[in-house]
Amino acid sequence: MIKHTIAVIVNDQPGVLQRVSGLFGRRGFNIESITVGTSEEVGLSRMVIVTTGDEQTLEQITKQLYKLIDVIKVIHLSSNPIVARELALIKVSAEPAARPEIFGVVETFRAAVVDIGTHSVMVQVVGDTEKIDAMVELLKPYGIRELSRTGVTALNRGNSR
Amino acid sequence: MVTQNATLKSKEELMEKLRQPEVITGSEILLRSLVLEGVDCVFGYPGGAVLYIYDAMHGFSDFNHVLTRHEQGAIHAADGYARASGKVGVCIATSGPGATNLVTGIATAYMDSVPLVVITGNVISSLIGTDAFQEADITGITMPITKHSYLVRDVEDLPRIIHEAFHIANTGRKGPVLIDIPKDVSANKTLFKPVTEVSIRGYNPTVSPNKLQVDKMIKAIAEAERPLILAGGGVIYSGAHEELHEFVKKTDIPITTTLLGLGAFPSGDDLFLGMPGMHGTYTANKSIQKADLLINIGARFDDRVTGKLSGFAPHAKIIHIDIDPAEIGKNVPTDIPIVGDVKTVLQIANLQAKRAEKADAWRAELLASKAQYPFSYKDSEDELKPQWVVEMLHETTNGDAIVTTDVGQHQMWAAQFYKFNKPRSWVTSGGLGTMGFGFPSAIGAQMANPDRLVISINGDGGMQMCAQELAICAINNIPVKVVILNNQVLGMVRQWQELIYDNRYSHIDLSGSPDFVKLSEAYGVKGFRATNKEEAKAVWEEALRHPGPAVVEFVVRKEENVYPMVAQGSTIDEMIMGDAE
């Protein structure tokens, strides 16, 4: 199964996320991650969806999305070079003695410690999915108390669209 | 003539009057907009959330409103109206249970691409989301079964939304559009100015095909030795039956039409092979499996047509013409995709279409096969055979009636033995297979065609799902001739249980059905019953002579099966031919 990243430009209407995610659900398409936010144009939102499937599935996803009246444009981002980023907040158990080690990991990954509690620290990491997976793996031995990932947002590099 | 001109003038005067800007309520905006959209008939059922709308309708006479006895009756009637006329069907229901009672009918229309505008009321805006009395999230519930939907939040938006809804419903691949109107929006006032233009970014159906793809099709036809056309409901919806006829005559390619495509091509023509699929003709199914070129025109390769997909049309190059790009390649891989409106595509194709020269042997083979394997059944002198009844209906009406059906064995017999020559003469629930559809859809078809004979063929099962609508036939004198092929069981389920579930007849006995003659008469509709051929002919003729609505019950053989039959999971040339062969 190939992973695809697509951007869906939609009218910023109530219910539009339900229309899009519902379409994926009922037609048996997979959503690995979905992010929604405003776009460069007022009134339009950009959804970035990471999905898996063969070329025929991707074609059907695109065509079925275009059937939704509120869908303006579907862009297959991963057919061209992209910048894809995800953000994660990871709250790790961290007694004072363990902190230098954790800070070392954070530094190596160019992540940041954004909060410190008495028994824990919160780490913020931005990067592609693999980087965040790796970060999570490295922090696991210390004890991850809470974890929140945003899902992937992405744009094509340079002039390619 | 004088009266007609007067009517025309008054219609124009009316439109002119309605176009004048005026401060009115949302309800009045709705009614005016419907008239301006050309609506002449609305089916509905009032309730709390649409009281302002019905209040505005008090004494209103610019379109007919038919009060059904159940919301399901209203939406199937609107559906039948749309299918038989080509216009947008409209129905109105209240919030909550009224709206949810429409769901089956919306799904039916969605599956068969029928243009409907469905208007539902909702609780007042400030109560939405509070589980208020009779609140249901109908836009959420119907999202998967509508082409688009609106929840109107501001009365100012109403004129635009109504105009957009009609545009969306009846362009591109047609379908139902829902407008949910909170009660306060229908009460609020604003300055009404009719909207006549529509601009929906992100909605631009492709009408004209890619010329190069059409050229490829023409080339493929010239090379084909065993070409075949598979035409579907899209031909009828785009009004392309004449273009299809011209295309078939120019190319001389044999044609099969799907269940929803019946009437798109004259059934008596030598090149017509009948319907394909689960209960299709031997020749249509065999020809698909042997074809080296299959031209799908406005059909969607439904599984009832294709049978086992991996073995479907194994030798054929596939051309698929459809206005909905998502249909192309959805079920069957396509060699030459042509996205566009069927009528426009065929008009362009007809400019260069030439006779398929290499297909002479193929034509002769199919003509012989057609003669050898027509639909057939063993007739009986003792019992009424349902196929015989349908043949009689065809003969006595010269095939000119509009026929609506419910779903089941009678539907297949009607498709097999009533021969259709004209589009929009056949109204049936294909995609969803909705029992309860047949009778109310006939009411809609009759409202759209007051001067034509409308016959509704039903089983004893489906008739009991919307029988209450007999009341509206009686009080409005809607002269539908309702046929009930009564075999006292759920026939199609019985057939599957016999053939596939080893005669284990589980819960199919419909004993306890009412006396349909008495039931009809209780509603004030003339009722007839026949148990043999002689009675059948006599009562049917009497029913036809009767000027108003009539119900004719034919008590038919219980054990009769529909043949040929392709079992699920088989390829379509693996047909059970039945006892007639």
XYZ file of C-alpha atoms in Angstrom:
742
model
C 0.000 0.000 0.000
C 1.376 3.377 -0.987
C 0.965 6.407 1.246
C -0.462 9.501 -0.440
C -0.740 13.046 0.830
C -3.531 15.092 -0.704
C -4.713 18.626 -0.118
C -8.395 19.380 -0.429
C -9.419 23.000 -0.794
C -12.977 23.375 0.487
C -15.545 26.066 1.137
C -15.311 27.106 4.762
C -18.871 25.909 5.504
C -20.317 24.214 8.571
C -20.405 20.469 8.030
C -17.738 20.365 5.336
C -15.362 18.271 7.455
C -18.210 15.830 8.030
C -18.867 15.656 4.283
C -15.237 14.874 3.530
C -14.511 12.473 6.374
C -17.906 10.793 5.900
C -17.067 10.175 2.253
C -13.843 8.428 3.226
C -15.653 6.345 5.826
C -18.540 5.116 3.745
C -16.518 4.365 0.632
C -13.940 2.404 2.588
C -11.025 4.777 2.009
C -8.405 5.062 4.708
C -7.559 8.252 6.618
C -4.183 8.073 8.265
C -4.278 11.704 9.306
C -6.401 14.713 8.534
C -5.700 18.342 9.362
C -7.881 21.346 8.619
C -7.183 25.022 8.830
C -7.552 28.230 6.938
C -5.909 28.654 3.560
C -4.395 31.594 1.689
C -7.868 32.681 0.588
C -10.614 33.957 2.853
C -13.614 31.610 2.786
C -11.591 28.576 1.801
C -10.078 25.971 4.099
C -7.265 23.603 3.333
C -7.516 20.003 4.450
C -4.448 17.832 4.248
C -5.230 14.134 4.238
C -2.733 11.301 4.395
C -4.246 8.131 2.979
C -3.101 4.757 1.736
C -4.096 2.814 -1.356
C -3.110 1.899 -4.872
C -3.274 4.302 -7.822
C -6.844 3.284 -8.663
C -7.988 3.991 -5.103
C -6.293 7.376 -5.181
C -8.054 8.163 -8.461
C -11.428 7.213 -6.957
C -10.724 9.283 -3.830
C -9.977 12.295 -6.005
C -13.022 11.818 -8.211
C -15.385 11.175 -5.334
C -14.080 14.259 -3.511
C -14.750 16.371 -6.589
C -18.381 15.249 -6.457
C -18.827 17.180 -3.212
C -20.154 20.614 -4.078
C -18.036 22.253 -1.357
C -14.790 20.809 -2.703
C -13.023 23.368 -4.885
C -9.772 21.583 -5.642
C -7.980 18.350 -4.881
C -4.184 18.360 -5.113
C -2.113 15.197 -5.003
C 0.754 16.705 -3.036
C 2.960 13.651 -2.794
C 3.216 13.266 -6.574
C 5.704 16.154 -6.379
C 8.367 17.163 -3.837
C 6.664 18.367 -0.661
C 7.362 19.824 2.702
C 5.269 17.819 5.144
C 5.240 18.627 8.847
C 3.551 17.350 11.913
C 3.683 18.761 15.415
C 3.645 16.661 18.576
C 3.450 17.577 22.232
C 4.853 14.835 24.429
C 4.621 14.888 28.203
C 7.402 12.674 29.558
C 7.979 11.531 33.124
C 11.147 13.307 34.200
C 12.512 13.223 37.703
C 15.304 15.830 38.062
C 18.000 13.163 37.704
C 16.725 12.010 34.309
C 16.321 15.462 32.840
C 19.793 16.036 31.400
C 19.445 12.828 29.387
C 16.028 13.878 28.057
C 17.276 17.363 27.215
C 20.071 15.696 25.254
C 17.541 13.808 23.128
C 15.501 16.987 22.630
C 18.536 18.913 21.515
C 19.671 16.255 19.068
C 16.232 16.310 17.451
C 16.052 20.093 17.414
C 12.905 19.800 19.456
C 12.072 22.059 22.390
C 11.125 21.691 26.000
C 8.096 23.917 26.352
C 6.998 23.166 29.905
C 8.546 21.734 33.035
C 6.606 20.221 35.943
C 7.797 18.705 39.155
C 7.786 15.178 37.756
C 7.545 15.743 34.025
C 8.590 17.836 31.070
C 6.654 18.645 27.921
C 8.492 18.308 24.654
C 7.411 19.967 21.421
C 8.674 18.426 18.209
C 8.024 19.464 14.628
C 8.984 17.402 11.615
C 7.901 14.733 9.205
C 6.035 11.725 10.519
C 9.148 9.534 10.687
C 11.017 12.058 12.792
C 8.173 12.266 15.266
C 7.861 8.471 15.375
C 11.567 8.280 16.158
C 11.331 10.929 18.851
C 8.420 9.097 20.481
C 10.397 5.832 20.418
C 13.360 7.490 22.104
C 11.257 9.085 24.811
C 9.238 5.918 25.555
C 11.783 4.465 28.035
C 11.343 7.508 30.269
C 7.553 7.002 30.364
C 5.232 8.964 28.129
C 2.331 10.282 30.173
C 0.418 12.115 27.452
C 0.912 12.497 23.761
C -0.838 14.703 21.223
C -0.032 14.771 17.503
C -1.566 17.164 15.011
C -1.415 15.043 11.883
C 0.394 16.088 8.758
C 0.082 19.419 7.051
C 1.941 19.938 3.818
C 2.654 22.116 0.807
C 4.487 21.458 -2.420
C 8.022 22.745 -2.636
C 9.043 25.732 -4.750
C 6.950 26.337 -7.826
C 5.464 22.894 -8.250
C 1.747 22.503 -7.565
C -56.968 28.652 -28.613
C -58.347 31.780 -26.988
C -58.356 30.149 -23.573
C -54.839 28.792 -24.053
C -53.479 32.244 -24.907
C -55.267 33.628 -21.923
C -53.653 30.974 -19.720
C -50.233 31.677 -21.153
C -50.619 35.378 -20.656
C -51.787 34.959 -17.097
C -48.839 32.668 -16.403
C -46.464 35.338 -17.676
C -48.306 37.975 -15.693
C -48.012 35.805 -12.616
C -44.270 35.341 -13.097
C -43.845 39.066 -13.646
C -45.781 39.772 -10.467
C -43.719 37.290 -8.448
C -40.475 38.811 -9.700
C -41.307 42.201 -8.182
C -39.113 42.923 -5.156
C -41.148 42.851 -1.955
C -40.618 42.413 1.781
C -42.101 38.988 2.582
C -41.535 36.033 4.920
C -39.182 33.115 4.273
C -42.242 30.954 3.686
C -43.534 33.269 0.998
C -40.060 33.430 -0.524
C -40.070 29.644 -0.703
C -43.445 29.465 -2.431
C -42.644 32.250 -4.885
C -39.267 30.741 -5.678
C -40.835 27.348 -6.365
C -43.264 28.912 -8.832
C -40.425 30.836 -10.486
C -38.468 27.559 -10.802
C -41.387 26.181 -12.819
C -42.787 23.911 -10.133
C -46.423 22.998 -10.745
C -46.854 20.228 -8.208
C -45.555 19.641 -4.694
C -46.112 16.614 -2.477
C -46.034 17.108 1.249
C -47.179 16.674 4.781
C -47.408 19.519 7.295
C -46.230 19.607 10.904
C -45.021 21.973 13.595
C -41.803 23.156 11.996
C -43.365 23.934 8.611
C -46.500 25.646 9.915
C -45.449 29.034 8.548
C -44.893 27.472 5.141
C -48.291 25.776 5.184
C -49.870 28.949 6.501
C -48.484 30.771 3.478
C -49.960 27.995 1.332
C -53.458 28.618 2.683
C -55.527 29.602 -0.335
C -52.405 29.511 -2.511
C -53.139 28.216 -5.986
C -50.047 28.872 -8.084
C -49.041 25.228 -7.812
C -50.818 22.052 -6.709
C -50.044 20.681 -3.308
C -50.874 17.002 -2.826
C -51.316 16.014 0.799
C -50.116 12.428 1.058
C -50.838 10.131 3.981
C -47.194 9.469 4.843
C -43.975 11.343 4.046
C -42.678 8.219 2.286
C -45.638 8.503 -0.090
C -44.765 12.153 -0.709
C -41.157 11.604 -1.642
C -41.802 8.552 -3.844
C -44.531 10.542 -5.591
C -42.112 13.424 -6.158
C -39.617 10.879 -7.478
C -42.159 9.356 -9.880
C -43.082 12.862 -11.013
C -39.435 13.624 -11.772
C -38.727 10.358 -13.581
C -41.842 10.567 -15.722
C -41.453 14.258 -16.609
C -37.752 15.126 -16.522
C -38.564 18.022 -14.209
C -37.394 18.412 -10.642
C -39.669 16.686 -8.121
C -40.429 18.610 -4.953
C -41.640 17.491 -1.557
C -42.070 19.135 1.828
C -41.980 17.570 5.275
C -41.731 18.827 8.803
C -38.760 18.377 11.133
C -37.753 15.263 13.066
C -39.963 12.284 12.218
C -41.346 14.005 9.136
C -37.846 14.505 7.811
C -36.566 11.059 8.759
C -39.565 9.451 7.049
C -38.106 10.822 3.809
C -34.795 9.035 4.156
C -35.703 5.904 2.159
C -37.072 8.012 -0.671
C -34.027 10.299 -0.742
C -31.714 7.263 -0.904
C -33.859 5.785 -3.684
C -33.567 8.963 -5.749
C -29.852 9.277 -5.033
C -29.079 5.754 -6.220
C -31.009 6.298 -9.453
C -29.830 9.919 -10.066
C -33.297 11.458 -9.871
C -33.509 15.254 -9.498
C -35.427 16.196 -6.350
C -35.562 19.247 -4.136
C -36.508 18.071 -0.676
C -37.655 20.740 1.747
C -37.712 19.970 5.440
C -38.545 22.173 8.387
C -36.397 22.301 11.464
C -36.798 23.661 14.973
C -36.040 27.338 15.508
C -32.363 28.216 15.055
C -31.721 28.849 18.753
C -32.990 25.357 19.644
C -30.875 23.505 17.056
C -28.524 21.156 18.855
C -30.516 21.015 22.104
C -32.464 17.817 21.328
C -35.541 19.979 21.081
C -38.973 18.507 20.411
C -39.043 16.969 16.924
C -35.442 17.911 16.228
C -33.328 15.707 13.976
C -30.070 16.543 12.251
C -31.530 15.788 8.846
C -28.680 17.368 6.887
C -26.281 15.128 8.820
C -28.479 12.065 8.436
C -28.868 12.525 4.697
C -25.330 13.615 3.839
C -24.392 10.268 2.261
C -27.604 10.104 0.203
C -27.931 13.621 -1.169
C -26.038 15.320 -3.953
C -25.872 18.370 -1.716
C -27.705 19.813 1.263
C -28.317 23.146 2.922
C -29.245 24.187 6.424
C -30.564 27.718 5.942
C -29.314 29.987 8.687
C -30.535 33.331 7.424
C -33.663 34.210 5.493
C -31.494 36.437 3.279
C -29.820 33.304 1.888
C -33.055 31.552 1.024
C -33.617 32.817 -2.570
C -30.035 31.939 -3.559
C -30.142 28.550 -1.882
C -33.409 27.537 -3.538
C -32.109 28.570 -6.951
C -28.828 26.735 -6.400
C -30.657 23.635 -5.176
C -32.701 23.383 -8.384
C -29.580 23.967 -10.453
C -27.566 21.305 -8.641
C -30.417 18.772 -8.620
C -31.026 18.947 -12.362
C -27.563 19.418 -13.883
C -24.540 17.144 -14.197
C -25.311 13.799 -12.646
C -28.754 14.530 -11.278
C -29.775 13.829 -7.739
C -31.657 14.904 -4.637
C -30.810 18.161 -2.867
C -32.116 18.843 0.623
C -32.974 22.258 2.047
C -33.533 22.299 5.801
C -35.331 25.453 6.943
C -35.536 26.329 10.654
C -38.948 27.581 11.717
C -37.749 31.115 12.490
C -36.181 31.403 9.034
C -39.536 30.558 7.471
C -41.153 33.264 9.628
C -38.577 36.031 9.246
C -39.092 38.729 6.647
C -36.712 40.211 4.151
C -36.749 41.982 0.816
C -37.224 39.244 -1.761
C -35.450 39.687 -5.059
C -35.504 36.568 -7.237
C -32.111 35.046 -7.978
C -31.722 34.155 -11.630
C -28.029 33.492 -11.889
C -26.041 30.790 -10.312
C -22.350 30.654 -9.639
C -21.053 27.802 -7.558
C -17.307 27.614 -7.493
C -16.274 23.980 -7.467
C -19.352 22.813 -9.345
C -18.803 22.731 -13.091
C -19.974 19.449 -14.595
C -18.143 18.535 -17.790
C -20.712 18.539 -20.589
C -18.574 18.415 -23.726
C -16.310 15.419 -24.135
C -12.639 15.369 -25.017
C -12.643 15.232 -28.819
C -9.637 12.899 -28.978
C -11.435 10.329 -26.846
C -14.433 10.409 -29.174
C -12.067 9.884 -32.121
C -10.620 6.870 -30.335
C -14.114 5.461 -29.931
C -14.857 5.883 -33.653
C -11.600 4.104 -34.481
C -12.359 1.276 -32.053
C -15.765 0.769 -33.674
C -14.158 0.430 -37.099
C -11.827 -2.262 -35.786
C -14.357 -4.233 -33.739
C -15.704 -7.580 -34.846
C -18.041 -8.082 -31.916
C -19.095 -4.588 -30.722
C -21.945 -4.078 -28.275
C -23.661 -1.048 -26.732
C -24.772 -1.099 -23.103
C -27.072 1.877 -22.517
C -28.381 2.986 -19.138
C -30.600 5.496 -17.386
C -28.189 8.314 -18.269
C -29.518 8.234 -21.842
C -33.024 8.968 -20.615
C -31.949 11.555 -18.037
C -30.013 13.556 -20.605
C -32.832 13.286 -23.153
C -30.527 11.501 -25.579
C -32.812 8.726 -26.868
C -32.976 10.171 -30.374
C -29.212 10.630 -30.512
C -28.785 7.068 -29.236
C -31.103 5.766 -31.930
C -29.132 7.638 -34.581
C -25.844 6.304 -33.184
C -27.085 2.706 -33.199
C -28.464 3.037 -36.723
C -25.304 4.650 -38.067
C -22.967 2.136 -36.470
C -25.346 -0.826 -36.754
C -24.105 -2.087 -33.381
C -26.377 -4.361 -31.317
C -27.638 -2.816 -28.081
C -28.697 -3.929 -24.638
C -30.229 -1.512 -22.109
C -30.097 -1.792 -18.348
C -33.194 -1.897 -16.154
C -33.206 1.898 -15.865
C -32.383 2.252 -19.555
C -35.564 0.501 -20.702
C -37.360 2.790 -23.135
C -34.160 4.488 -24.265
C -34.238 2.341 -27.408
C -37.245 0.764 -29.187
C -37.644 -2.769 -27.882
C -38.935 -4.093 -31.218
C -35.793 -3.175 -33.144
C -33.708 -6.039 -34.589
C -30.580 -4.696 -32.906
C -32.176 -4.663 -29.442
C -31.118 -7.625 -27.319
C -33.176 -6.890 -24.200
C -31.927 -6.205 -20.710
C -28.709 -7.756 -19.371
C -27.800 -8.892 -15.889
C -29.245 -11.012 -13.129
C -32.622 -11.454 -14.841
C -31.569 -10.322 -18.282
C -31.922 -12.101 -21.595
C -29.738 -15.048 -22.530
C -28.567 -13.187 -25.620
C -27.692 -9.912 -23.861
C -25.627 -11.708 -21.220
C -23.858 -13.989 -23.687
C -23.129 -11.090 -26.004
C -21.467 -9.078 -23.216
C -19.257 -12.043 -22.422
C -18.281 -12.533 -26.077
C -17.972 -8.884 -27.141
C -14.616 -7.472 -28.186
C -15.846 -3.898 -27.737
C -18.339 -2.766 -25.083
C -19.597 0.807 -25.290
C -21.232 1.794 -22.014
C -23.448 4.829 -22.523
C -24.757 6.348 -19.277
C -24.782 3.183 -17.185
C -22.757 2.566 -14.047
C -21.779 -1.117 -14.195
C -24.037 -2.008 -11.273
C -23.379 -5.444 -9.784
C -26.851 -6.617 -10.846
C -25.650 -6.034 -14.412
C -22.072 -7.228 -14.198
C -22.371 -10.318 -11.996
C -18.949 -11.489 -10.898
C -16.742 -8.537 -11.793
C -13.551 -10.457 -12.435
C -15.263 -12.444 -15.178
C -17.244 -9.579 -16.717
C -16.818 -8.886 -20.447
C -13.455 -10.676 -20.424
C -12.621 -10.075 -24.100
C -13.907 -6.538 -24.475
C -12.178 -3.231 -24.833
C -14.323 -0.976 -22.606
C -15.545 2.479 -23.582
C -17.428 4.312 -20.852
C -19.411 7.490 -21.470
C -20.650 9.174 -18.288
C -21.232 12.677 -16.963
C -19.897 11.591 -13.573
C -16.122 11.047 -13.844
C -16.196 9.043 -10.615
C -18.233 6.314 -12.321
C -15.483 5.709 -14.856
C -13.172 3.005 -13.591
C -15.120 2.653 -10.322
C -16.155 -0.953 -10.968
C -14.755 -1.903 -14.364
C -11.376 -0.772 -15.721
C -11.958 1.430 -18.756
C -9.876 1.617 -21.935
C -11.482 4.719 -23.411
C -13.060 7.033 -20.827
C -15.379 9.719 -22.166
C -16.591 12.236 -19.596
C -19.530 14.293 -20.757
C -23.255 14.649 -21.098
C -24.505 11.635 -23.044
C -26.573 13.754 -25.422
C -23.660 16.053 -26.247
C -21.239 13.131 -26.613
C -23.574 11.294 -28.978
C -24.267 14.432 -31.024
C -20.540 14.802 -31.581
C -20.018 11.086 -32.177
C -22.886 10.963 -34.662
C -21.089 13.458 -36.912
C -18.430 10.870 -37.651
C -20.037 7.548 -36.719
C -19.744 4.868 -39.398
C -21.109 1.366 -39.744
C -19.137 -1.291 -37.851
C -18.150 -3.085 -41.056
C -16.454 -6.092 -39.522
C -19.414 -7.087 -37.384
C -21.741 -8.757 -39.896
C -21.249 -12.280 -38.607
C -21.778 -11.016 -35.045
C -25.075 -9.329 -35.926
C -26.354 -12.476 -37.584
C -25.289 -14.575 -34.607
C -27.095 -12.338 -32.119
C -30.232 -12.095 -34.220
C -30.419 -15.889 -34.339
C -29.712 -16.181 -30.627
C -32.427 -13.643 -29.889
C -34.956 -15.662 -31.840
C -33.878 -18.860 -30.124
C -33.838 -17.565 -26.527
C -36.602 -15.026 -25.902
C -37.981 -14.505 -22.396
C -40.431 -17.342 -21.960
C -42.565 -19.159 -19.425
C -44.841 -22.157 -19.253
C -48.356 -20.878 -19.506
C -51.220 -22.527 -17.666
C -54.949 -22.710 -18.255
C -55.738 -23.422 -14.598
C -53.722 -20.781 -12.836
C -52.954 -17.185 -13.669
C -49.308 -16.742 -14.580
C -47.863 -13.323 -13.686
C -45.963 -13.174 -16.980
C -49.213 -13.729 -18.853
C -50.810 -10.878 -16.932
C -47.968 -8.500 -17.858
C -48.217 -9.567 -21.500
C -51.934 -8.845 -21.380
C -51.261 -5.395 -19.891
C -48.855 -4.742 -22.741
C -51.261 -5.891 -25.436
C -54.287 -4.019 -24.127
C -52.344 -0.771 -23.881
C -50.261 -1.163 -27.074
C -47.240 -0.604 -24.872
C -48.187 3.065 -24.542
C -48.724 3.299 -20.796
C -46.371 4.715 -18.217
C -45.560 1.725 -16.033
C -44.290 2.074 -12.497
C -43.323 -0.908 -10.395
C -42.496 -1.845 -6.904
C -39.579 -4.175 -6.234
C -39.398 -7.920 -6.566
C -40.498 -10.626 -8.981
C -43.302 -8.545 -10.503
C -40.749 -5.811 -11.239
C -38.600 -8.227 -13.218
C -41.588 -9.700 -15.060
C -42.721 -6.181 -15.935
C -39.210 -5.385 -17.213
C -39.166 -8.607 -19.219
C -42.671 -8.786 -20.675
C -43.893 -5.186 -21.002
C -42.096 -3.861 -24.061
C -40.960 -0.253 -23.832
C -40.444 1.957 -26.843
C -40.452 5.430 -25.372
C -38.302 7.077 -22.713
C -39.847 8.107 -19.396
C -42.467 5.384 -19.657
C -40.810 3.131 -17.120
C -40.483 4.151 -13.481
C -38.790 1.672 -11.194
C -36.456 1.638 -8.216
C -33.271 0.152 -9.613
C -30.348 1.027 -7.377
C -31.872 0.854 -3.929
C -34.601 -1.682 -4.711
C -37.165 0.084 -2.556
C -40.346 -1.752 -1.673
C -43.216 0.695 -1.269
C -41.994 2.780 -4.211
C -44.291 1.473 -6.939
C -47.688 2.813 -6.042
C -46.859 6.347 -4.806
C -44.450 6.884 -7.705
C -47.382 6.215 -10.040
C -49.296 9.052 -8.396
C -46.391 11.386 -9.189
C -46.108 10.064 -12.739
C -49.830 10.658 -13.259
C -49.655 14.206 -11.853
C -46.882 14.920 -14.364
C -48.819 13.282 -17.215
C -52.519 13.845 -16.604
C -53.443 12.639 -20.086
C -51.502 9.384 -20.177
C -52.456 5.995 -18.875
C -50.402 5.170 -15.786
C -50.245 1.575 -14.582
C -48.575 0.693 -11.318
C -47.545 -2.946 -11.048
C -47.021 -4.166 -7.497
C -46.675 -7.308 -5.465
C -48.850 -8.001 -2.476
C -45.877 -7.219 -0.221
C -44.841 -3.797 -1.523
C -48.435 -2.649 -1.990
C -48.875 -2.879 1.768
C -45.939 -0.569 2.384
C -47.711 2.525 1.020
C -51.319 1.416 0.515
C -52.547 4.398 2.519
C -51.949 6.613 -0.515
C -55.095 5.129 -2.088
C -56.808 7.958 -0.233
C -55.129 10.637 -2.317
C -56.034 8.847 -5.557
C -59.628 8.792 -4.419
C -60.003 12.371 -3.249
C -57.984 13.922 -6.071
C -59.362 11.518 -8.690
C -55.880 10.500 -9.810
C -56.781 7.751 -12.305
C -53.853 5.389 -11.704
C -54.567 1.737 -12.517
C -52.996 -0.230 -9.709
C -52.163 -3.828 -10.524
C -51.387 -6.249 -7.707
C -49.800 -9.552 -8.715
C -50.796 -11.399 -5.586
C -48.891 -14.621 -4.940
C -49.382 -14.408 -1.177
C -45.652 -14.531 -0.480
C -42.570 -12.360 -0.680
C -41.914 -13.812 -4.092
C -38.324 -12.861 -4.809
C -37.240 -13.864 -1.318
C -39.113 -17.158 -1.788
C -37.298 -17.688 -5.096
C -33.864 -17.190 -3.486
C -34.800 -19.439 -0.579
C -35.897 -22.116 -3.050
C -32.864 -21.921 -5.316
C -30.058 -20.868 -2.997
C -31.219 -21.688 0.538
C -32.357 -25.229 -0.189
C -36.135 -24.672 0.017
C -35.892 -23.333 3.548
C -38.789 -20.893 3.391
C -38.178 -18.523 6.237
C -40.815 -15.853 7.018
C -42.113 -15.166 3.537
C -45.759 -16.082 3.974
C -47.910 -12.983 3.610
C -51.106 -14.640 4.856
C -53.190 -12.079 6.638
C -52.980 -9.569 3.822
C -56.174 -7.585 3.534
C -58.835 -8.256 0.958
C -57.407 -5.768 -1.555
C -60.781 -5.190 -3.208
C -62.374 -4.277 0.095
C -59.343 -2.230 1.103
C -59.592 -0.215 -2.107
C -63.292 0.301 -1.671
C -62.787 1.403 1.910
C -60.698 4.234 0.486
C -63.265 4.944 -2.215
C -61.236 3.394 -5.028
C -62.779 0.850 -7.378
C -61.468 -2.656 -6.698
C -61.383 -5.760 -8.893
C -60.112 -9.309 -8.515
C -59.315 -12.018 -11.065
C -58.268 -15.612 -10.496
C -58.307 -16.934 -14.074
C -57.629 -15.655 -17.585
C -61.234 -15.000 -18.463
C -61.830 -12.950 -15.338
C -58.497 -11.258 -15.792
C -59.353 -9.958 -19.250
C -62.833 -8.888 -18.205
C -61.883 -7.017 -15.042
C -58.862 -5.381 -16.634
C -60.988 -4.035 -19.478
C -63.501 -2.770 -16.981
C -60.751 -1.118 -14.947
C -59.423 0.579 -18.081
C -62.891 1.833 -18.937
C -63.391 3.179 -15.422
C -62.540 6.890 -15.511
C -61.010 7.091 -12.037
C -58.422 5.156 -10.051
C -58.803 1.401 -9.852
C -57.067 -1.483 -8.123
C -56.953 -4.816 -9.905
C -55.748 -7.818 -7.962
C -54.572 -10.776 -10.028
C -54.260 -13.901 -7.907
C -51.268 -15.600 -9.508
C -49.321 -18.831 -9.074
C -47.326 -18.747 -5.871
C -44.394 -20.913 -6.989
C -43.575 -19.000 -10.177
C -39.925 -17.939 -10.519
C -38.146 -15.282 -12.576
C -35.846 -16.751 -15.222
C -33.169 -16.547 -16.451
C -31.374 -15.981 -13.185
C -27.710 -15.373 -12.462
C -26.852 -16.323 -8.901
C -24.770 -13.814 -6.959
C -21.080 -14.597 -7.394
C -21.540 -16.113 -10.871
C -20.535 -14.563 -14.159
C -23.508 -13.340 -16.150
C -23.331 -16.106 -18.731
C -23.858 -18.707 -15.990
C -27.623 -18.492 -16.147
C -30.214 -20.710 -14.537
C -32.683 -20.952 -17.397
C -35.643 -22.373 -15.454
C -38.508 -24.619 -16.394
C -39.475 -22.837 -19.583
C -36.480 -24.068 -21.512
